[in-house]
Amino acid sequence: APASAVTEPKADIKTLLLLIFSCIWLFGMSLMTGFGIISTLRLKKRLAGSYCTEDNIYITDSVDTPFTIGILSPKIYLPEFLSDREKQFIILHEQTHIRRGDHIIKLFAFFALTIHWFNPLVWIAFSSAEKDMEMSCDESVMKKMNEDIRTEYSASLLCLATGKRILRGTPLAFGEGNTKSRVKNIMR
């Protein structure tokens, strides 16, 4: 009888700790999911005044950086101030994201991040995947153009980098980011 009396408090402590950590994990997941949904809805609300120029390409004055958003029918949003040459680069870049299914991959990556929000390695993997997707699309644009556009393309990225970061935390949108490493990669 004394042995069972000693093990029961340990079992109660383990059960209590498991319950506490489960609640913390679920709370973190809820916060991540809520943040993703709310930021996406806010962004969509800001895009209400945009207009379609062709197919899935929209122009808006409510954003400072181009991006792609959507799952089944992704749309490309461009700021009004872009030159025709910049639009050409950016549309090629964003179409590459869509063609490769990056918008779907990013959604699943955000889902994994939501589940494993407490793991710094998953955050690093999510960030690295985004960075790799952007650089890969940049390289694709370089290959598709029949001329050396590295200087122009880099200048466009730098110009766009001065804009606001409205897309952080929006899991369904691809925006311009990691400008320094992208420019270095382009110039190589």
Short mmCIF file of C-alpha atoms in Angstrom, two decimals:
data_model
loop_
_atom_site.label_atom_id
_atom_site.label_comp_id
_atom_site.label_asym_id
_atom_site.label_seq_id
_atom_site.Cartn_x
_atom_site.Cartn_y
_atom_site.Cartn_z
CA ALA A 1 0.00 0.00 0.00
CA PRO A 2 2.78 2.52 0.72
CA ALA A 3 4.27 2.03 -2.78
CA SER A 4 1.00 2.94 -4.52
CA ALA A 5 0.65 6.02 -2.33
CA VAL A 6 4.06 7.22 -3.55
CA THR A 7 3.33 6.68 -7.28
CA GLU A 8 -0.09 8.31 -7.30
CA PRO A 9 1.18 11.88 -6.68
CA LYS A 10 3.75 11.45 -9.50
CA ALA A 11 0.99 10.35 -11.86
CA ASP A 12 -1.13 13.34 -10.84
CA ILE A 13 1.77 15.73 -11.48
CA LYS A 14 2.46 14.19 -14.91
CA THR A 15 -1.21 14.42 -15.83
CA LEU A 16 -1.38 18.02 -14.65
CA LEU A 17 1.78 18.97 -16.59
CA LEU A 18 0.46 17.26 -19.71
CA LEU A 19 -2.80 19.15 -19.38
CA ILE A 20 -1.00 22.50 -18.88
CA PHE A 21 1.35 21.98 -21.85
CA SER A 22 -1.54 20.81 -24.03
CA CYS A 23 -3.50 23.95 -23.19
CA ILE A 24 -0.47 26.14 -23.97
CA TRP A 25 0.07 24.33 -27.28
CA LEU A 26 -3.60 24.67 -28.27
CA PHE A 27 -3.58 28.35 -27.27
CA GLY A 28 -0.50 28.96 -29.45
CA MET A 29 -2.09 27.12 -32.37
CA SER A 30 -5.25 29.18 -31.97
CA LEU A 31 -3.27 32.42 -31.93
CA MET A 32 -1.31 31.45 -35.07
CA THR A 33 -4.46 30.38 -36.92
CA GLY A 34 -6.35 33.49 -35.85
CA PHE A 35 -3.49 35.76 -36.86
CA GLY A 36 -3.27 34.11 -40.30
CA ILE A 37 -7.00 34.38 -40.92
CA ILE A 38 -7.38 37.93 -39.62
CA SER A 39 -4.37 39.28 -41.52
CA THR A 40 -5.59 37.65 -44.74
CA LEU A 41 -9.10 39.06 -44.30
CA ARG A 42 -7.71 42.54 -43.59
CA LEU A 43 -5.58 42.36 -46.71
CA LYS A 44 -8.54 41.25 -48.83
CA LYS A 45 -10.59 44.14 -47.45
CA ARG A 46 -7.84 46.60 -48.47
CA LEU A 47 -7.91 45.13 -51.98
CA ALA A 48 -11.62 45.82 -52.51
CA GLY A 49 -10.90 48.85 -54.73
CA SER A 50 -8.49 47.09 -57.07
CA TYR A 51 -9.29 46.60 -60.75
CA CYS A 52 -8.48 43.77 -63.15
CA THR A 53 -6.28 44.57 -66.14
CA GLU A 54 -6.12 41.08 -67.63
CA ASP A 55 -6.79 37.50 -66.54
CA ASN A 56 -5.71 37.33 -62.89
CA ILE A 57 -3.70 40.57 -62.73
CA TYR A 58 -5.04 43.42 -60.59
CA ILE A 59 -3.85 46.98 -60.05
CA THR A 60 -4.34 48.72 -56.71
CA ASP A 61 -3.28 51.88 -54.93
CA SER A 62 -3.70 50.33 -51.47
CA VAL A 63 -0.41 48.35 -51.43
CA ASP A 64 3.25 49.26 -51.87
CA THR A 65 4.53 45.88 -52.96
CA PRO A 66 3.35 43.35 -55.54
CA PHE A 67 2.15 39.94 -54.36
CA THR A 68 0.09 36.88 -55.20
CA ILE A 69 -2.80 35.72 -53.03
CA GLY A 70 -5.33 32.93 -53.32
CA ILE A 71 -5.50 29.15 -53.38
CA LEU A 72 -7.76 27.86 -56.15
CA SER A 73 -7.63 30.98 -58.34
CA PRO A 74 -4.58 32.97 -57.24
CA LYS A 75 -4.50 36.63 -58.20
CA ILE A 76 -1.52 38.90 -58.79
CA TYR A 77 -1.78 42.38 -57.26
CA LEU A 78 0.48 45.20 -58.47
CA PRO A 79 0.89 48.70 -57.06
CA GLU A 80 -0.17 51.49 -59.44
CA PHE A 81 3.21 53.23 -59.46
CA LEU A 82 5.10 50.46 -61.30
CA SER A 83 6.52 51.15 -64.75
CA ASP A 84 5.58 48.86 -67.65
CA ARG A 85 9.07 47.32 -67.56
CA GLU A 86 8.79 46.58 -63.82
CA LYS A 87 5.34 45.09 -64.35
CA GLN A 88 6.83 42.76 -66.96
CA PHE A 89 9.44 41.42 -64.49
CA ILE A 90 7.02 41.15 -61.62
CA ILE A 91 4.27 39.43 -63.58
CA LEU A 92 6.79 36.82 -64.80
CA HIS A 93 7.98 36.36 -61.22
CA GLU A 94 4.48 35.97 -59.76
CA GLN A 95 3.32 33.70 -62.59
CA THR A 96 6.26 31.44 -61.79
CA HIS A 97 5.02 31.18 -58.19
CA ILE A 98 1.58 30.20 -59.45
CA ARG A 99 2.82 27.74 -62.07
CA ARG A 100 5.02 25.96 -59.51
CA GLY A 101 2.24 25.82 -56.92
CA ASP A 102 4.18 27.86 -54.38
CA HIS A 103 0.93 29.31 -53.02
CA ILE A 104 -0.21 25.78 -52.09
CA ILE A 105 3.19 24.81 -50.67
CA LYS A 106 3.23 27.97 -48.57
CA LEU A 107 -0.23 27.18 -47.20
CA PHE A 108 0.90 23.71 -46.08
CA ALA A 109 4.11 25.16 -44.66
CA PHE A 110 2.07 27.67 -42.65
CA PHE A 111 -0.15 24.81 -41.45
CA ALA A 112 2.96 22.94 -40.24
CA LEU A 113 4.20 26.15 -38.60
CA THR A 114 0.85 26.56 -36.85
CA ILE A 115 1.07 23.05 -35.41
CA HIS A 116 4.76 23.34 -34.46
CA TRP A 117 4.74 27.03 -33.46
CA PHE A 118 6.92 26.28 -30.43
CA ASN A 119 9.76 24.78 -32.50
CA PRO A 120 12.37 27.32 -33.69
CA LEU A 121 13.59 24.90 -36.37
CA VAL A 122 10.16 24.95 -38.04
CA TRP A 123 10.23 28.78 -38.05
CA ILE A 124 13.67 28.67 -39.67
CA ALA A 125 12.46 26.10 -42.22
CA PHE A 126 9.39 28.23 -43.06
CA SER A 127 11.51 31.35 -43.55
CA SER A 128 14.12 29.48 -45.59
CA ALA A 129 11.47 27.93 -47.84
CA GLU A 130 10.00 31.39 -48.55
CA LYS A 131 13.45 32.79 -49.30
CA ASP A 132 14.30 29.87 -51.62
CA MET A 133 11.00 30.22 -53.50
CA GLU A 134 11.63 33.93 -54.08
CA MET A 135 15.20 33.40 -55.28
CA SER A 136 14.15 30.54 -57.54
CA CYS A 137 11.47 32.71 -59.16
CA ASP A 138 14.02 35.52 -59.60
CA GLU A 139 16.32 33.10 -61.39
CA SER A 140 13.45 31.94 -63.59
CA VAL A 141 12.73 35.54 -64.64
CA MET A 142 16.42 36.01 -65.52
CA LYS A 143 16.37 32.92 -67.74
CA LYS A 144 13.13 33.90 -69.52
CA MET A 145 14.35 37.36 -70.49
CA ASN A 146 16.51 37.42 -73.62
CA GLU A 147 18.75 40.15 -72.24
CA ASP A 148 20.81 40.91 -69.14
CA ILE A 149 18.29 42.52 -66.79
CA ARG A 150 20.15 42.03 -63.52
CA THR A 151 20.68 45.74 -62.88
CA GLU A 152 17.11 46.76 -63.74
CA TYR A 153 15.61 43.85 -61.83
CA SER A 154 17.74 44.55 -58.75
CA ALA A 155 16.81 48.23 -58.89
CA SER A 156 13.13 47.27 -58.98
CA LEU A 157 13.56 45.05 -55.91
CA LEU A 158 15.34 47.82 -54.03
CA CYS A 159 12.64 50.32 -54.96
CA LEU A 160 9.93 47.96 -53.74
CA ALA A 161 11.84 47.23 -50.52
CA THR A 162 11.22 50.79 -49.34
CA GLY A 163 7.47 50.11 -49.18
CA LYS A 164 5.50 48.99 -46.16
CA ARG A 165 5.45 45.37 -45.09
CA ILE A 166 1.71 44.69 -45.13
CA LEU A 167 2.09 41.02 -45.95
CA ARG A 168 3.96 39.73 -42.90
CA GLY A 169 2.08 36.84 -41.39
CA THR A 170 -0.33 36.51 -44.28
CA PRO A 171 0.08 32.83 -45.12
CA LEU A 172 -1.67 32.95 -48.48
CA ALA A 173 0.26 35.87 -49.97
CA PHE A 174 3.67 36.05 -51.59
CA GLY A 175 5.25 39.49 -51.31
CA GLU A 176 8.65 40.89 -52.02
CA GLY A 177 11.02 40.10 -49.17
CA ASN A 178 14.65 39.25 -48.34
CA THR A 179 15.78 41.99 -50.70
CA LYS A 180 19.46 41.99 -49.73
CA SER A 181 20.02 38.28 -50.33
CA ARG A 182 17.84 38.32 -53.46
CA VAL A 183 19.85 41.17 -55.02
CA LYS A 184 23.11 39.39 -54.18
CA ASN A 185 21.76 36.22 -55.82
CA ILE A 186 20.60 38.12 -58.92
CA MET A 187 23.93 39.85 -59.38
CA ARG A 188 25.74 36.51 -59.26
#
